[in-house]
Amino acid sequence: MDNKLVVSSSPHLRTPETIDTIMRDVLIALVPPLAVSIWLFGLNALGVVALATVACMITEAVLVHDKISIAKIKGDWSAAVTGVLYGLSLPPSTPWWIVVIGAVVAIIIGKQLFGGIGYNIFNPALVGRAFTVLAWPNYLSDWTKPFETPDVDAASAATPLSEASAEISDLFIGTVAGSLGETSILAILIGAIYLIYRGHVDIRVPVGYMGAVAAVALIGGEDVLFHLFSGSAFFAAVYMATCMVTSPFTKTGKLFFGIGCGFFTAIFRIYGAAPEGVTYAILLMNALVPFLNKYTKPKVYGEVSS
């Protein structure tokens, strides 16, 4: 007689989504910024991102598995996402050894030290970037003009943020100096639409992020459109602040998290010593996520407090 009653522990209903499918969608959404970076900075851009990705994947495989194989290096694609995000946060002329060291730091300190995916407090890609910026600031502020060959020995170009000026049309298309993935608002917007369509991005985070940047810029007497379109703010609001692991799980918490990221980004930009503040703004808000989850957790209907 066939079993008609099956007893098992929860959960009993499972979504068809897995870590693999979500990470593959994020990688697909990162294709437009990557393609634009290759168009602007040549194959050197592809080399930086590919090296960062491979270094992250191999580092994680070595740490997690006793024996290495292609399937284990691929893993659940989360290390690949970390590598692509980290690579796209770098200037096109970043030396290969800095790319590799930052990738290793991102996986070891940013992810595996906390127990792996699902347990990490901070965005691993930003941990890798923060480390390289602190260790080698000269290399991480060496920018290349679009359509010129990246060269660490060549004269540096200024980013729109450091010069505080650029045409909005150039910022929208991406024909400005900057980190590989940050320059084109159009490419990032295409990726954002795909992630929202696939249900992987809660719009409260990027809307809160960019809304706070605009509000602080307006109060500070700055050009609002310039601050929205320049630097890494839009790239981070779409791809990094929306990380499912390092952002709050409550709806209200997500909104406050986005607002906090945008607020600190604008404060660091306008009143800080460095032209950009995205990395430290998000890492700071990552540390506050447990508190946001605790104090924005909705009350259960009928619940009686003790």
CSV table of N, CA, C and O in Angstrom, one decimal, residues 207-228 233 256 258-272 277 281:
chain,number,residue,atom,x,y,z
A,207,VAL,N,15.9,52.8,-4.2
A,207,VAL,CA,15.2,54.0,-4.1
A,207,VAL,C,15.6,54.8,-2.8
A,207,VAL,O,15.8,56.1,-2.9
A,208,GLY,N,15.7,54.2,-1.7
A,208,GLY,CA,16.1,54.8,-0.5
A,208,GLY,C,17.5,55.4,-0.6
A,208,GLY,O,17.8,56.5,-0.2
A,209,TYR,N,18.4,54.6,-1.2
A,209,TYR,CA,19.8,54.9,-1.4
A,209,TYR,C,19.9,56.2,-2.2
A,209,TYR,O,20.5,57.2,-1.8
A,210,MET,N,19.3,56.2,-3.4
A,210,MET,CA,19.5,57.4,-4.3
A,210,MET,C,18.7,58.6,-3.8
A,210,MET,O,19.0,59.7,-4.1
A,211,GLY,N,17.5,58.3,-3.2
A,211,GLY,CA,16.8,59.4,-2.6
A,211,GLY,C,17.5,60.1,-1.5
A,211,GLY,O,17.5,61.4,-1.5
A,212,ALA,N,18.3,59.4,-0.7
A,212,ALA,CA,19.0,60.0,0.4
A,212,ALA,C,20.2,60.8,-0.2
A,212,ALA,O,20.5,61.9,0.3
A,213,VAL,N,20.9,60.2,-1.3
A,213,VAL,CA,21.9,61.0,-1.9
A,213,VAL,C,21.4,62.3,-2.5
A,213,VAL,O,22.0,63.4,-2.3
A,214,ALA,N,20.3,62.2,-3.1
A,214,ALA,CA,19.7,63.5,-3.7
A,214,ALA,C,19.3,64.5,-2.6
A,214,ALA,O,19.6,65.7,-2.8
A,215,ALA,N,18.7,64.0,-1.5
A,215,ALA,CA,18.3,64.9,-0.4
A,215,ALA,C,19.5,65.6,0.2
A,215,ALA,O,19.5,66.8,0.4
A,216,VAL,N,20.6,64.8,0.5
A,216,VAL,CA,21.7,65.4,1.1
A,216,VAL,C,22.4,66.4,0.2
A,216,VAL,O,22.9,67.5,0.6
A,217,ALA,N,22.5,66.0,-1.1
A,217,ALA,CA,23.1,66.9,-2.1
A,217,ALA,C,22.3,68.2,-2.2
A,217,ALA,O,22.9,69.3,-2.3
A,218,LEU,N,21.0,68.1,-2.2
A,218,LEU,CA,20.1,69.3,-2.3
A,218,LEU,C,20.3,70.2,-1.1
A,218,LEU,O,20.5,71.4,-1.2
A,219,ILE,N,20.3,69.6,0.1
A,219,ILE,CA,20.5,70.4,1.3
A,219,ILE,C,21.9,71.0,1.3
A,219,ILE,O,22.1,72.2,1.8
A,220,GLY,N,22.9,70.3,0.8
A,220,GLY,CA,24.2,70.8,0.8
A,220,GLY,C,24.5,71.8,-0.3
A,220,GLY,O,25.7,72.3,-0.5
A,221,GLY,N,23.5,72.1,-1.1
A,221,GLY,CA,23.7,73.1,-2.2
A,221,GLY,C,24.5,72.5,-3.4
A,221,GLY,O,25.1,73.3,-4.2
A,222,GLU,N,24.5,71.2,-3.5
A,222,GLU,CA,25.2,70.5,-4.6
A,222,GLU,C,24.3,70.2,-5.8
A,222,GLU,O,23.1,70.3,-5.7
A,223,ASP,N,24.9,69.9,-6.9
A,223,ASP,CA,24.2,69.5,-8.1
A,223,ASP,C,23.6,68.1,-7.9
A,223,ASP,O,24.4,67.1,-7.9
A,224,VAL,N,22.3,68.0,-7.8
A,224,VAL,CA,21.7,66.7,-7.4
A,224,VAL,C,21.9,65.7,-8.5
A,224,VAL,O,22.3,64.5,-8.3
A,225,LEU,N,21.6,66.0,-9.8
A,225,LEU,CA,21.8,65.1,-10.9
A,225,LEU,C,23.2,64.6,-11.0
A,225,LEU,O,23.5,63.4,-11.3
A,226,PHE,N,24.2,65.5,-10.8
A,226,PHE,CA,25.6,65.1,-10.9
A,226,PHE,C,25.9,64.0,-9.8
A,226,PHE,O,26.6,63.0,-10.1
A,227,HIS,N,25.4,64.2,-8.6
A,227,HIS,CA,25.7,63.2,-7.6
A,227,HIS,C,25.0,61.9,-7.8
A,227,HIS,O,25.5,60.9,-7.4
A,228,LEU,N,23.8,62.0,-8.4
A,228,LEU,CA,23.1,60.7,-8.7
A,228,LEU,C,23.8,59.9,-9.8
A,228,LEU,O,23.8,58.7,-9.8
A,233,ALA,N,27.8,55.4,-6.9
A,233,ALA,CA,26.5,55.4,-6.1
A,233,ALA,C,25.5,54.5,-6.7
A,233,ALA,O,24.9,53.6,-6.1
A,256,PHE,N,15.3,51.7,5.4
A,256,PHE,CA,16.2,52.5,6.3
A,256,PHE,C,17.6,52.2,5.9
A,256,PHE,O,18.5,53.0,6.0
A,258,GLY,N,18.8,51.4,2.9
A,258,GLY,CA,19.1,52.1,1.7
A,258,GLY,C,19.3,53.6,2.0
A,258,GLY,O,20.2,54.2,1.4
A,259,ILE,N,18.4,54.2,2.8
A,259,ILE,CA,18.6,55.6,3.2
A,259,ILE,C,19.9,55.8,3.9
A,259,ILE,O,20.6,56.8,3.6
A,260,GLY,N,20.3,54.9,4.8
A,260,GLY,CA,21.5,55.1,5.5
A,260,GLY,C,22.7,55.0,4.6
A,260,GLY,O,23.7,55.8,4.7
A,261,CYS,N,22.7,54.1,3.6
A,261,CYS,CA,23.8,54.0,2.7
A,261,CYS,C,23.9,55.2,1.8
A,261,CYS,O,25.0,55.8,1.6
A,262,GLY,N,22.8,55.8,1.4
A,262,GLY,CA,22.8,57.0,0.6
A,262,GLY,C,23.2,58.2,1.4
A,262,GLY,O,24.0,59.0,0.9
A,263,PHE,N,22.8,58.3,2.6
A,263,PHE,CA,23.1,59.4,3.5
A,263,PHE,C,24.6,59.4,3.7
A,263,PHE,O,25.2,60.5,3.5
A,264,PHE,N,25.2,58.3,4.1
A,264,PHE,CA,26.6,58.3,4.4
A,264,PHE,C,27.5,58.5,3.1
A,264,PHE,O,28.5,59.1,3.2
A,265,THR,N,27.0,57.9,2.0
A,265,THR,CA,27.7,58.1,0.8
A,265,THR,C,27.8,59.6,0.4
A,265,THR,O,28.9,60.2,0.1
A,266,ALA,N,26.7,60.3,0.5
A,266,ALA,CA,26.7,61.8,0.2
A,266,ALA,C,27.5,62.6,1.2
A,266,ALA,O,28.2,63.5,0.9
A,267,ILE,N,27.4,62.2,2.5
A,267,ILE,CA,28.1,62.9,3.5
A,267,ILE,C,29.6,62.8,3.3
A,267,ILE,O,30.4,63.7,3.4
A,268,PHE,N,30.1,61.5,3.0
A,268,PHE,CA,31.5,61.3,2.8
A,268,PHE,C,32.0,62.0,1.5
A,268,PHE,O,33.1,62.6,1.5
A,269,ARG,N,31.1,62.1,0.5
A,269,ARG,CA,31.5,62.7,-0.8
A,269,ARG,C,31.6,64.2,-0.6
A,269,ARG,O,32.6,64.9,-1.0
A,270,ILE,N,30.6,64.8,0.1
A,270,ILE,CA,30.5,66.3,0.1
A,270,ILE,C,31.4,66.9,1.2
A,270,ILE,O,32.1,67.9,1.0
A,271,TYR,N,31.5,66.2,2.4
A,271,TYR,CA,32.3,66.7,3.5
A,271,TYR,C,33.5,65.9,3.9
A,271,TYR,O,34.2,66.3,4.8
A,272,GLY,N,33.8,64.8,3.2
A,272,GLY,CA,34.9,64.0,3.5
A,272,GLY,C,36.1,64.4,2.7
A,272,GLY,O,36.1,65.2,1.8
A,277,GLY,N,32.5,57.8,-1.4
A,277,GLY,CA,32.4,57.2,0.0
A,277,GLY,C,31.5,56.0,0.0
A,277,GLY,O,31.0,55.5,1.1
A,281,ALA,N,30.4,53.6,3.3
A,281,ALA,CA,29.0,53.8,3.6
A,281,ALA,C,28.3,52.5,3.7
A,281,ALA,O,27.5,52.3,4.7
